[in-house]
PDB file of C-alpha atoms and ligand atoms in Angstrom:
ATOM      1  CA  MET A 183     -88.205 151.033 -45.625  1.00 67.00           C
ATOM      2  CA  ASP A 184     -89.977 153.886 -47.357  1.00 85.00           C
ATOM      3  CA  ILE A 185     -88.061 156.374 -49.483  1.00 91.00           C
ATOM      4  CA  GLY A 186     -88.188 159.117 -46.822  1.00 92.00           C
ATOM      5  CA  THR A 187     -86.524 156.873 -44.236  1.00 90.00           C
ATOM      6  CA  VAL A 188     -83.903 155.755 -46.758  1.00 87.00           C
ATOM      7  CA  ILE A 189     -83.124 159.402 -47.613  1.00 92.00           C
ATOM      8  CA  MET A 190     -82.879 160.302 -43.927  1.00 91.00           C
ATOM      9  CA  ASN A 191     -80.561 157.371 -43.138  1.00 83.00           C
ATOM     10  CA  LYS A 192     -78.299 158.075 -46.115  1.00 83.00           C
ATOM     11  CA  ARG A 193     -78.244 161.812 -45.353  1.00 87.00           C
ATOM     12  CA  LYS A 194     -77.246 161.207 -41.726  1.00 83.00           C
ATOM     13  CA  ALA A 195     -74.671 158.607 -42.721  1.00 76.00           C
ATOM     14  CA  LEU A 196     -73.005 161.238 -44.898  1.00 81.00           C
ATOM     15  CA  GLY A 197     -73.214 163.849 -42.130  1.00 85.00           C
ATOM     16  CA  TYR A 198     -75.572 166.191 -44.025  1.00 91.00           C
ATOM     17  CA  THR A 199     -78.240 168.318 -42.356  1.00 94.00           C
ATOM     18  CA  GLN A 200     -81.606 168.694 -44.072  1.00 95.00           C
ATOM     19  CA  GLN A 201     -80.476 172.172 -45.095  1.00 96.00           C
ATOM     20  CA  SER A 202     -77.128 171.048 -46.552  1.00 95.00           C
ATOM     21  CA  LEU A 203     -78.836 168.245 -48.503  1.00 95.00           C
ATOM     22  CA  ALA A 204     -81.448 170.729 -49.745  1.00 95.00           C
ATOM     23  CA  ASP A 205     -78.652 173.091 -50.881  1.00 95.00           C
ATOM     24  CA  LYS A 206     -77.003 170.307 -52.850  1.00 95.00           C
ATOM     25  CA  LEU A 207     -80.323 169.481 -54.505  1.00 95.00           C
ATOM     26  CA  ASN A 208     -81.216 173.117 -55.040  1.00 95.00           C
ATOM     27  CA  ILE A 209     -84.504 172.805 -53.183  1.00 95.00           C
ATOM     28  CA  SER A 210     -85.871 174.028 -49.830  1.00 95.00           C
ATOM     29  CA  PHE A 211     -85.103 172.204 -46.578  1.00 93.00           C
ATOM     30  CA  GLN A 212     -88.885 171.963 -46.021  1.00 95.00           C
ATOM     31  CA  ALA A 213     -89.068 169.713 -49.095  1.00 95.00           C
ATOM     32  CA  VAL A 214     -86.449 167.387 -47.579  1.00 96.00           C
ATOM     33  CA  SER A 215     -88.251 167.459 -44.252  1.00 95.00           C
ATOM     34  CA  LYS A 216     -91.555 166.496 -45.934  1.00 95.00           C
ATOM     35  CA  TRP A 217     -89.918 163.533 -47.695  1.00 95.00           C
ATOM     36  CA  GLU A 218     -88.408 162.358 -44.443  1.00 94.00           C
ATOM     37  CA  ASN A 219     -91.605 162.585 -42.411  1.00 93.00           C
ATOM     38  CA  GLY A 220     -93.614 160.926 -45.185  1.00 92.00           C
ATOM     39  CA  THR A 221     -95.940 163.833 -45.993  1.00 93.00           C
ATOM     40  CA  ASN A 222     -94.564 164.148 -49.524  1.00 93.00           C
ATOM     41  CA  TYR A 223     -92.452 162.186 -52.012  1.00 93.00           C
ATOM     42  CA  PRO A 224     -89.705 163.319 -54.375  1.00 94.00           C
ATOM     43  CA  GLU A 225     -90.656 163.875 -58.016  1.00 93.00           C
ATOM     44  CA  MET A 226     -89.548 161.044 -60.309  1.00 91.00           C
ATOM     45  CA  ASP A 227     -87.064 163.238 -62.192  1.00 92.00           C
ATOM     46  CA  MET A 228     -85.321 164.097 -58.892  1.00 93.00           C
ATOM     47  CA  LEU A 229     -84.483 160.451 -58.122  1.00 93.00           C
ATOM     48  CA  PRO A 230     -81.232 160.190 -60.152  1.00 92.00           C
ATOM     49  CA  ILE A 231     -79.978 163.456 -58.637  1.00 94.00           C
ATOM     50  CA  ILE A 232     -80.865 162.416 -55.082  1.00 94.00           C
ATOM     51  CA  ALA A 233     -79.239 159.008 -55.644  1.00 88.00           C
ATOM     52  CA  SER A 234     -76.080 160.659 -56.940  1.00 88.00           C
ATOM     53  CA  VAL A 235     -75.844 163.206 -54.081  1.00 91.00           C
ATOM     54  CA  LEU A 236     -76.469 160.460 -51.508  1.00 88.00           C
ATOM     55  CA  ASP A 237     -73.935 158.169 -53.156  1.00 78.00           C
ATOM     56  CA  THR A 238     -76.449 155.393 -53.736  1.00 78.00           C
ATOM     57  CA  SER A 239     -78.633 153.804 -56.429  1.00 77.00           C
ATOM     58  CA  ILE A 240     -82.241 154.539 -57.344  1.00 83.00           C
ATOM     59  CA  ASP A 241     -83.037 150.908 -56.467  1.00 76.00           C
ATOM     60  CA  SER A 242     -81.661 151.437 -53.019  1.00 77.00           C
ATOM     61  CA  LEU A 243     -83.601 154.682 -52.589  1.00 85.00           C
ATOM     62  CA  LEU A 244     -86.774 152.847 -53.477  1.00 84.00           C
ATOM     63  CA  GLY A 245     -85.942 150.050 -51.066  1.00 72.00           C
ATOM     64  CA  TYR A 246     -85.444 147.319 -53.690  1.00 65.00           C
ATOM     65  CA  LYS A 247     -82.983 145.455 -51.555  1.00 57.00           C
ATOM     66  CA  SER A 248     -83.951 141.994 -52.650  1.00 49.00           C
ATOM     67  CA  PHE A 249     -81.968 142.432 -55.872  1.00 52.00           C
ATOM     68  CA  VAL A 250     -78.716 142.849 -53.961  1.00 60.00           C
ATOM     69  CA  HIS A 251     -76.854 139.575 -53.599  1.00 68.00           C
ATOM     70  CA  SER A 252     -74.292 138.528 -51.044  1.00 77.00           C
ATOM     71  CA  ASP A 253     -70.989 136.968 -52.085  1.00 82.00           C
ATOM     72  CA  TYR A 254     -71.915 134.380 -49.507  1.00 91.00           C
ATOM     73  CA  ASP A 255     -74.928 133.069 -51.445  1.00 93.00           C
ATOM     74  CA  LYS A 256     -72.646 130.746 -53.432  1.00 90.00           C
ATOM     75  CA  ARG A 257     -70.729 129.573 -50.381  1.00 91.00           C
ATOM     76  CA  TYR A 258     -73.929 128.785 -48.515  1.00 95.00           C
ATOM     77  CA  ASP A 259     -75.401 126.918 -51.488  1.00 94.00           C
ATOM     78  CA  MET A 260     -74.497 123.489 -50.129  1.00 94.00           C
ATOM     79  CA  LYS A 261     -76.268 120.835 -48.069  1.00 92.00           C
ATOM     80  CA  ASP A 262     -74.008 121.214 -45.055  1.00 95.00           C
ATOM     81  CA  TYR A 263     -73.727 124.388 -43.031  1.00 96.00           C
ATOM     82  CA  TYR A 264     -70.704 126.368 -44.252  1.00 93.00           C
ATOM     83  CA  TRP A 265     -69.985 127.674 -40.720  1.00 93.00           C
ATOM     84  CA  GLY A 266     -71.256 124.505 -39.018  1.00 96.00           C
ATOM     85  CA  ILE A 267     -74.038 124.587 -36.459  1.00 97.00           C
ATOM     86  CA  THR A 268     -71.965 124.918 -33.290  1.00 98.00           C
ATOM     87  CA  PRO A 269     -72.774 128.257 -31.681  1.00 98.00           C
ATOM     88  CA  ASN A 270     -70.157 130.944 -31.257  1.00 98.00           C
ATOM     89  CA  SER A 271     -68.656 130.929 -27.745  1.00 97.00           C
ATOM     90  CA  LEU A 272     -69.904 134.508 -27.325  1.00 98.00           C
ATOM     91  CA  CYS A 273     -73.440 133.082 -27.146  1.00 98.00           C
ATOM     92  CA  TYR A 274     -72.574 131.245 -23.920  1.00 98.00           C
ATOM     93  CA  GLU A 275     -71.154 134.444 -22.482  1.00 98.00           C
ATOM     94  CA  ILE A 276     -74.374 136.251 -23.394  1.00 98.00           C
ATOM     95  CA  ILE A 277     -76.402 133.603 -21.564  1.00 98.00           C
ATOM     96  CA  LYS A 278     -74.229 133.949 -18.466  1.00 97.00           C
ATOM     97  CA  LEU A 279     -74.505 137.718 -18.441  1.00 97.00           C
ATOM     98  CA  GLN A 280     -78.155 138.099 -19.499  1.00 97.00           C
ATOM     99  CA  PRO A 281     -79.934 134.815 -18.770  1.00 97.00           C
ATOM    100  CA  PRO A 282     -83.361 134.673 -20.434  1.00 96.00           C
ATOM    101  CA  VAL A 283     -85.312 134.813 -17.176  1.00 95.00           C
ATOM    102  CA  LYS A 284     -87.675 137.271 -18.874  1.00 92.00           C
ATOM    103  CA  PRO A 285     -88.384 137.760 -22.587  1.00 91.00           C
ATOM    104  CA  LEU A 286     -85.200 139.372 -23.881  1.00 97.00           C
ATOM    105  CA  LYS A 287     -84.950 140.598 -27.438  1.00 97.00           C
ATOM    106  CA  VAL A 288     -81.875 139.789 -29.491  1.00 98.00           C
ATOM    107  CA  LEU A 289     -80.745 141.265 -32.800  1.00 98.00           C
ATOM    108  CA  ASP A 290     -78.217 139.114 -34.713  1.00 98.00           C
ATOM    109  CA  ILE A 291     -76.590 141.221 -37.436  1.00 98.00           C
ATOM    110  CA  GLY A 292     -75.202 139.264 -40.391  1.00 97.00           C
ATOM    111  CA  CYS A 293     -76.497 135.982 -39.026  1.00 98.00           C
ATOM    112  CA  GLY A 294     -75.171 133.878 -41.932  1.00 97.00           C
ATOM    113  CA  GLU A 295     -76.920 130.495 -41.878  1.00 98.00           C
ATOM    114  CA  GLY A 296     -78.389 131.224 -38.472  1.00 98.00           C
ATOM    115  CA  LYS A 297     -76.497 128.925 -36.104  1.00 98.00           C
ATOM    116  CA  ASP A 298     -76.178 131.533 -33.333  1.00 98.00           C
ATOM    117  CA  ALA A 299     -79.660 132.997 -33.796  1.00 98.00           C
ATOM    118  CA  VAL A 300     -81.214 129.530 -33.583  1.00 98.00           C
ATOM    119  CA  PHE A 301     -79.135 128.606 -30.544  1.00 98.00           C
ATOM    120  CA  LEU A 302     -80.224 131.751 -28.698  1.00 98.00           C
ATOM    121  CA  ALA A 303     -83.870 131.226 -29.692  1.00 97.00           C
ATOM    122  CA  ARG A 304     -83.730 127.638 -28.413  1.00 97.00           C
ATOM    123  CA  ASN A 305     -82.516 129.026 -25.128  1.00 97.00           C
ATOM    124  CA  GLY A 306     -85.540 131.253 -24.717  1.00 96.00           C
ATOM    125  CA  TYR A 307     -84.572 134.569 -26.337  1.00 97.00           C
ATOM    126  CA  MET A 308     -86.797 136.387 -28.849  1.00 96.00           C
ATOM    127  CA  VAL A 309     -84.469 136.628 -31.804  1.00 97.00           C
ATOM    128  CA  THR A 310     -84.525 138.773 -34.920  1.00 96.00           C
ATOM    129  CA  ALA A 311     -81.709 137.940 -37.318  1.00 97.00           C
ATOM    130  CA  PHE A 312     -80.792 139.360 -40.687  1.00 97.00           C
ATOM    131  CA  ASP A 313     -78.253 138.811 -43.409  1.00 97.00           C
ATOM    132  CA  LEU A 314     -77.708 139.926 -46.977  1.00 94.00           C
ATOM    133  CA  SER A 315     -77.597 136.315 -48.120  1.00 95.00           C
ATOM    134  CA  GLU A 316     -80.977 134.914 -49.032  1.00 94.00           C
ATOM    135  CA  THR A 317     -79.490 131.406 -49.136  1.00 96.00           C
ATOM    136  CA  GLY A 318     -78.186 131.893 -45.593  1.00 97.00           C
ATOM    137  CA  ILE A 319     -81.564 133.126 -44.398  1.00 96.00           C
ATOM    138  CA  GLU A 320     -83.367 130.140 -45.943  1.00 96.00           C
ATOM    139  CA  LYS A 321     -80.943 127.728 -44.281  1.00 97.00           C
ATOM    140  CA  GLY A 322     -81.429 129.553 -40.979  1.00 98.00           C
ATOM    141  CA  LYS A 323     -85.199 129.128 -41.257  1.00 96.00           C
ATOM    142  CA  ARG A 324     -84.773 125.402 -41.945  1.00 97.00           C
ATOM    143  CA  LEU A 325     -82.438 125.034 -38.964  1.00 98.00           C
ATOM    144  CA  ALA A 326     -84.925 126.814 -36.691  1.00 97.00           C
ATOM    145  CA  GLU A 327     -87.725 124.562 -37.906  1.00 96.00           C
ATOM    146  CA  LYS A 328     -85.625 121.465 -37.325  1.00 97.00           C
ATOM    147  CA  CYS A 329     -84.883 122.667 -33.795  1.00 97.00           C
ATOM    148  CA  ASN A 330     -88.565 123.420 -33.136  1.00 96.00           C
ATOM    149  CA  THR A 331     -87.914 127.040 -32.493  1.00 96.00           C
ATOM    150  CA  TYR A 332     -88.637 130.376 -34.139  1.00 95.00           C
ATOM    151  CA  VAL A 333     -86.362 133.169 -35.299  1.00 95.00           C
ATOM    152  CA  ASP A 334     -87.620 136.229 -37.120  1.00 94.00           C
ATOM    153  CA  PHE A 335     -85.200 135.904 -40.060  1.00 95.00           C
ATOM    154  CA  LEU A 336     -85.070 138.645 -42.667  1.00 94.00           C
ATOM    155  CA  LYS A 337     -82.960 139.627 -45.595  1.00 92.00           C
ATOM    156  CA  ALA A 338     -81.463 143.081 -45.113  1.00 91.00           C
ATOM    157  CA  ASP A 339     -78.338 145.034 -45.904  1.00 91.00           C
ATOM    158  CA  LEU A 340     -76.629 146.372 -42.809  1.00 91.00           C
ATOM    159  CA  THR A 341     -75.630 149.464 -44.746  1.00 87.00           C
ATOM    160  CA  ASP A 342     -79.310 150.449 -44.917  1.00 83.00           C
ATOM    161  CA  PHE A 343     -80.665 148.672 -41.867  1.00 87.00           C
ATOM    162  CA  ARG A 344     -81.481 150.917 -38.925  1.00 88.00           C
ATOM    163  CA  ALA A 345     -83.090 149.586 -35.771  1.00 90.00           C
ATOM    164  CA  THR A 346     -86.550 150.968 -35.105  1.00 87.00           C
ATOM    165  CA  GLU A 347     -87.322 148.931 -32.007  1.00 90.00           C
ATOM    166  CA  MET A 348     -85.521 148.337 -28.725  1.00 96.00           C
ATOM    167  CA  TYR A 349     -83.303 145.289 -28.107  1.00 97.00           C
ATOM    168  CA  ASP A 350     -81.677 143.787 -25.018  1.00 98.00           C
ATOM    169  CA  ILE A 351     -78.843 142.102 -26.867  1.00 98.00           C
ATOM    170  CA  VAL A 352     -77.143 143.098 -30.095  1.00 98.00           C
ATOM    171  CA  PHE A 353     -74.912 140.344 -31.424  1.00 98.00           C
ATOM    172  CA  SER A 354     -72.700 140.262 -34.474  1.00 98.00           C
ATOM    173  CA  SER A 355     -69.825 137.968 -35.362  1.00 97.00           C
ATOM    174  CA  GLY A 356     -67.510 138.311 -38.338  1.00 94.00           C
ATOM    175  CA  VAL A 357     -69.609 140.941 -40.080  1.00 96.00           C
ATOM    176  CA  PHE A 358     -68.699 144.504 -39.124  1.00 96.00           C
ATOM    177  CA  HIS A 359     -65.812 144.600 -41.629  1.00 93.00           C
ATOM    178  CA  PHE A 360     -68.527 145.090 -44.254  1.00 92.00           C
ATOM    179  CA  ILE A 361     -69.311 148.500 -42.746  1.00 93.00           C
ATOM    180  CA  LYS A 362     -67.526 151.343 -44.469  1.00 90.00           C
ATOM    181  CA  PRO A 363     -65.603 153.542 -41.988  1.00 93.00           C
ATOM    182  CA  GLU A 364     -67.640 156.637 -42.887  1.00 90.00           C
ATOM    183  CA  ILE A 365     -70.956 155.142 -41.746  1.00 92.00           C
ATOM    184  CA  ARG A 366     -69.735 153.325 -38.620  1.00 95.00           C
ATOM    185  CA  LYS A 367     -70.459 156.117 -36.148  1.00 94.00           C
ATOM    186  CA  GLU A 368     -74.028 156.633 -37.330  1.00 92.00           C
ATOM    187  CA  LEU A 369     -74.786 152.928 -37.540  1.00 95.00           C
ATOM    188  CA  ILE A 370     -73.395 152.167 -34.086  1.00 97.00           C
ATOM    189  CA  SER A 371     -75.200 155.177 -32.555  1.00 96.00           C
ATOM    190  CA  ASN A 372     -78.464 153.825 -33.960  1.00 95.00           C
ATOM    191  CA  LEU A 373     -77.815 150.425 -32.372  1.00 97.00           C
ATOM    192  CA  GLN A 374     -76.825 152.010 -29.066  1.00 98.00           C
ATOM    193  CA  GLU A 375     -79.948 154.185 -28.978  1.00 96.00           C
ATOM    194  CA  HIS A 376     -82.057 151.081 -29.607  1.00 96.00           C
ATOM    195  CA  THR A 377     -80.558 149.086 -26.756  1.00 98.00           C
ATOM    196  CA  ASN A 378     -82.394 148.939 -23.407  1.00 98.00           C
ATOM    197  CA  LYS A 379     -80.644 149.953 -20.184  1.00 97.00           C
ATOM    198  CA  ASN A 380     -78.454 147.050 -19.020  1.00 97.00           C
ATOM    199  CA  GLY A 381     -78.718 145.627 -22.505  1.00 98.00           C
ATOM    200  CA  ILE A 382     -75.504 144.312 -24.053  1.00 98.00           C
ATOM    201  CA  HIS A 383     -73.621 144.357 -27.321  1.00 98.00           C
ATOM    202  CA  ALA A 384     -71.497 141.316 -28.106  1.00 98.00           C
ATOM    203  CA  ILE A 385     -69.517 142.056 -31.224  1.00 98.00           C
ATOM    204  CA  ASN A 386     -66.273 141.053 -32.887  1.00 97.00           C
ATOM    205  CA  VAL A 387     -64.467 142.688 -35.793  1.00 96.00           C
ATOM    206  CA  PHE A 388     -61.529 141.768 -38.018  1.00 94.00           C
ATOM    207  CA  ILE A 389     -58.514 143.976 -37.418  1.00 94.00           C
ATOM    208  CA  GLU A 390     -55.889 145.156 -39.842  1.00 93.00           C
ATOM    209  CA  LYS A 391     -52.316 144.532 -38.645  1.00 93.00           C
ATOM    210  CA  PRO A 392     -49.280 145.436 -40.716  1.00 92.00           C
ATOM    211  CA  PHE A 393     -47.548 142.160 -39.806  1.00 93.00           C
ATOM    212  CA  ILE A 394     -50.461 139.913 -40.802  1.00 90.00           C
ATOM    213  CA  GLU A 395     -50.820 139.146 -44.481  1.00 86.00           C
ATOM    214  CA  ILE A 396     -54.112 139.972 -46.164  1.00 83.00           C
ATOM    215  CA  PRO A 397     -56.118 136.736 -45.930  1.00 78.00           C
ATOM    216  CA  PRO A 398     -56.593 134.789 -49.187  1.00 76.00           C
ATOM    217  CA  ASP A 399     -60.364 134.703 -48.620  1.00 70.00           C
ATOM    218  CA  LYS A 400     -60.464 138.490 -48.712  1.00 62.00           C
ATOM    219  CA  ASP A 401     -63.912 139.778 -49.656  1.00 66.00           C
ATOM    220  CA  SER A 402     -63.883 142.519 -52.224  1.00 46.00           C
ATOM    221  CA  ASN A 403     -65.829 144.919 -50.012  1.00 51.00           C
ATOM    222  CA  ARG A 404     -64.002 144.273 -46.763  1.00 79.00           C
ATOM    223  CA  PHE A 405     -63.058 147.224 -44.562  1.00 90.00           C
ATOM    224  CA  ARG A 406     -61.069 145.887 -41.654  1.00 90.00           C
ATOM    225  CA  TRP A 407     -60.956 147.911 -38.425  1.00 95.00           C
ATOM    226  CA  LYS A 408     -58.066 149.519 -36.583  1.00 96.00           C
ATOM    227  CA  SER A 409     -57.015 148.038 -33.232  1.00 96.00           C
ATOM    228  CA  GLY A 410     -59.283 149.374 -30.497  1.00 96.00           C
ATOM    229  CA  GLU A 411     -61.434 151.364 -32.925  1.00 97.00           C
ATOM    230  CA  LEU A 412     -64.642 149.526 -32.005  1.00 97.00           C
ATOM    231  CA  PHE A 413     -64.066 149.986 -28.265  1.00 97.00           C
ATOM    232  CA  MET A 414     -63.809 153.752 -28.655  1.00 97.00           C
ATOM    233  CA  TYR A 415     -67.461 154.020 -29.681  1.00 98.00           C
ATOM    234  CA  TYR A 416     -68.419 152.557 -26.313  1.00 98.00           C
ATOM    235  CA  SER A 417     -66.321 154.602 -23.888  1.00 95.00           C
ATOM    236  CA  ASP A 418     -69.358 155.307 -21.661  1.00 96.00           C
ATOM    237  CA  TRP A 419     -70.531 151.668 -21.501  1.00 98.00           C
ATOM    238  CA  LYS A 420     -69.400 149.023 -19.020  1.00 98.00           C
ATOM    239  CA  PHE A 421     -66.924 146.572 -20.513  1.00 98.00           C
ATOM    240  CA  HIS A 422     -67.314 142.920 -19.537  1.00 98.00           C
ATOM    241  CA  LYS A 423     -64.918 141.703 -22.207  1.00 97.00           C
ATOM    242  CA  MET A 424     -62.433 143.534 -24.359  1.00 97.00           C
ATOM    243  CA  GLU A 425     -59.806 141.456 -26.087  1.00 97.00           C
ATOM    244  CA  GLU A 426     -57.655 141.237 -29.172  1.00 97.00           C
ATOM    245  CA  ILE A 427     -56.427 137.907 -30.449  1.00 97.00           C
ATOM    246  CA  ILE A 428     -54.540 136.580 -33.441  1.00 96.00           C
ATOM    247  CA  PHE A 429     -55.652 133.152 -34.581  1.00 94.00           C
ATOM    248  CA  ASP A 430     -55.004 130.616 -37.315  1.00 93.00           C
ATOM    249  CA  CYS A 431     -57.671 129.968 -39.909  1.00 88.00           C
ATOM    250  CA  ASN A 432     -57.962 127.453 -42.732  1.00 84.00           C
ATOM    251  CA  SER A 433     -61.084 128.663 -44.522  1.00 76.00           C
ATOM    252  CA  GLY A 434     -60.781 128.188 -48.279  1.00 73.00           C
ATOM    253  CA  GLY A 435     -58.176 125.470 -47.646  1.00 80.00           C
ATOM    254  CA  ILE A 436     -55.242 127.916 -47.348  1.00 84.00           C
ATOM    255  CA  PRO A 437     -53.740 128.380 -43.863  1.00 89.00           C
ATOM    256  CA  HIS A 438     -53.658 132.050 -42.809  1.00 89.00           C
ATOM    257  CA  LYS A 439     -54.053 134.283 -39.778  1.00 90.00           C
ATOM    258  CA  HIS A 440     -56.652 136.768 -38.591  1.00 91.00           C
ATOM    259  CA  CYS A 441     -56.581 139.408 -35.907  1.00 94.00           C
ATOM    260  CA  MET A 442     -59.870 140.026 -34.117  1.00 96.00           C
ATOM    261  CA  ASP A 443     -61.151 142.465 -31.472  1.00 97.00           C
ATOM    262  CA  THR A 444     -64.040 141.194 -29.360  1.00 98.00           C
ATOM    263  CA  MET A 445     -66.117 143.011 -26.792  1.00 98.00           C
ATOM    264  CA  ILE A 446     -69.118 142.429 -24.560  1.00 98.00           C
ATOM    265  CA  ILE A 447     -70.367 145.676 -23.105  1.00 98.00           C
ATOM    266  CA  GLU A 448     -73.375 146.834 -21.158  1.00 98.00           C
ATOM    267  CA  ARG A 449     -75.405 149.991 -21.492  1.00 98.00           C
ATOM    268  CA  MET A 450     -75.482 151.577 -18.036  1.00 97.00           C
ATOM    269  CA  GLN A 451     -77.724 154.604 -18.566  1.00 92.00           C
TER     270      GLN A 451
HETATM  271  C1  LIG B 525     -68.138 135.651 -41.918  1.00 78.12           C
HETATM  272  S1  LIG B 525     -69.873 135.515 -42.218  1.00 78.12           S
HETATM  273  C2  LIG B 525     -70.481 135.415 -40.572  1.00 78.12           C
HETATM  274  C3  LIG B 525     -71.818 134.785 -40.489  1.00 78.12           C
HETATM  275  C4  LIG B 525     -72.343 134.544 -39.051  1.00 78.12           C
HETATM  276  N1  LIG B 525     -72.349 135.744 -38.250  1.00 78.12           N
HETATM  277  C5  LIG B 525     -71.554 133.476 -38.383  1.00 78.12           C
HETATM  278  O1  LIG B 525     -70.685 133.806 -37.556  1.00 78.12           O
HETATM  279  O2  LIG B 525     -71.793 132.303 -38.689  1.00 78.12           O
HETATM  280  C6  LIG B 525     -70.286 137.157 -42.733  1.00 78.12           C
HETATM  281  C7  LIG B 525     -71.773 137.346 -43.040  1.00 78.12           C
HETATM  282  O3  LIG B 525     -72.015 138.732 -43.288  1.00 78.12           O
HETATM  283  C8  LIG B 525     -73.017 138.804 -44.274  1.00 78.12           C
HETATM  284  N2  LIG B 525     -72.971 140.126 -44.905  1.00 78.12           N
HETATM  285  C9  LIG B 525     -72.025 140.634 -45.718  1.00 78.12           C
HETATM  286  N3  LIG B 525     -72.342 141.887 -46.088  1.00 78.12           N
HETATM  287  C10 LIG B 525     -73.534 142.160 -45.496  1.00 78.12           C
HETATM  288  C11 LIG B 525     -74.397 143.290 -45.506  1.00 78.12           C
HETATM  289  N4  LIG B 525     -74.086 144.385 -46.204  1.00 78.12           N
HETATM  290  N5  LIG B 525     -75.544 143.236 -44.820  1.00 78.12           N
HETATM  291  C12 LIG B 525     -75.882 142.121 -44.108  1.00 78.12           C
HETATM  292  N6  LIG B 525     -75.097 141.025 -44.049  1.00 78.12           N
HETATM  293  C13 LIG B 525     -73.950 141.041 -44.735  1.00 78.12           C
HETATM  294  C14 LIG B 525     -72.643 137.692 -45.250  1.00 78.12           C
HETATM  295  O4  LIG B 525     -73.718 137.342 -46.088  1.00 78.12           O
HETATM  296  C15 LIG B 525     -72.229 136.610 -44.270  1.00 78.12           C
HETATM  297  O5  LIG B 525     -73.320 135.770 -43.942  1.00 78.12           O
END
């Protein structure tokens, strides 16, 4: 992403207009507009100030995402597949609801080592899948190759990623707790706007419950969701599945529980 797009995404995520960002930077809104439409670039000495106002780093502004590492890189650095290669049951529900009778485009957000992306690609979908973990992405590519299929795997940070093309299916499992509450609305709106009519979102999120202990495998940057919070963003979509479950987990070798909200919903207009 170019610097103008990064500035625009960060500005919107923070709820600033071009004018309010310009006021904070003590410049004209036309200057911000020119950055965002790519007709001009910020002066070098403005970068630290822009980064500070937009609550980000200069690296991020300049799109140097490859230096950001995922906590998962270490976990995925093993011969076997950390999450196995059995697809998530949501994938079967996607196939039932939107069988690939025509070329359907899938976006898998936080694809890990690619088991679900590869499964969907093998079943005839055109899949783009991204994750912050380079190790995960490399393993995903190897899995796709082994299965004689192709997935457009890329390394990206969902905090910065914004869809620019249309998809029929947006899938994400076990990932949305990495999205800070303050950018959820903007990020989900972007995904909704880039979903074709009758396209679906199949997403699950970890839920915070006062009676469930914080899991021992807690990631430092985890922002669990409130019950029902995800569903509220989709009040004008058709719900095919909307459930909340509590389940036992043994990841990391310590038995614990998780609460999870899952939905499959369809864009109707
Ligand atoms: C619990 S794993 C789920 C992986 C995969 N969806 C699956 O079910 O096998 C969470 C994944 O989110 C990825 N992740 C964490 N923060 C991320 C971010 N900011 N942008 C993109 N991916 C991220 C991690 O690298 C990890 O692969």
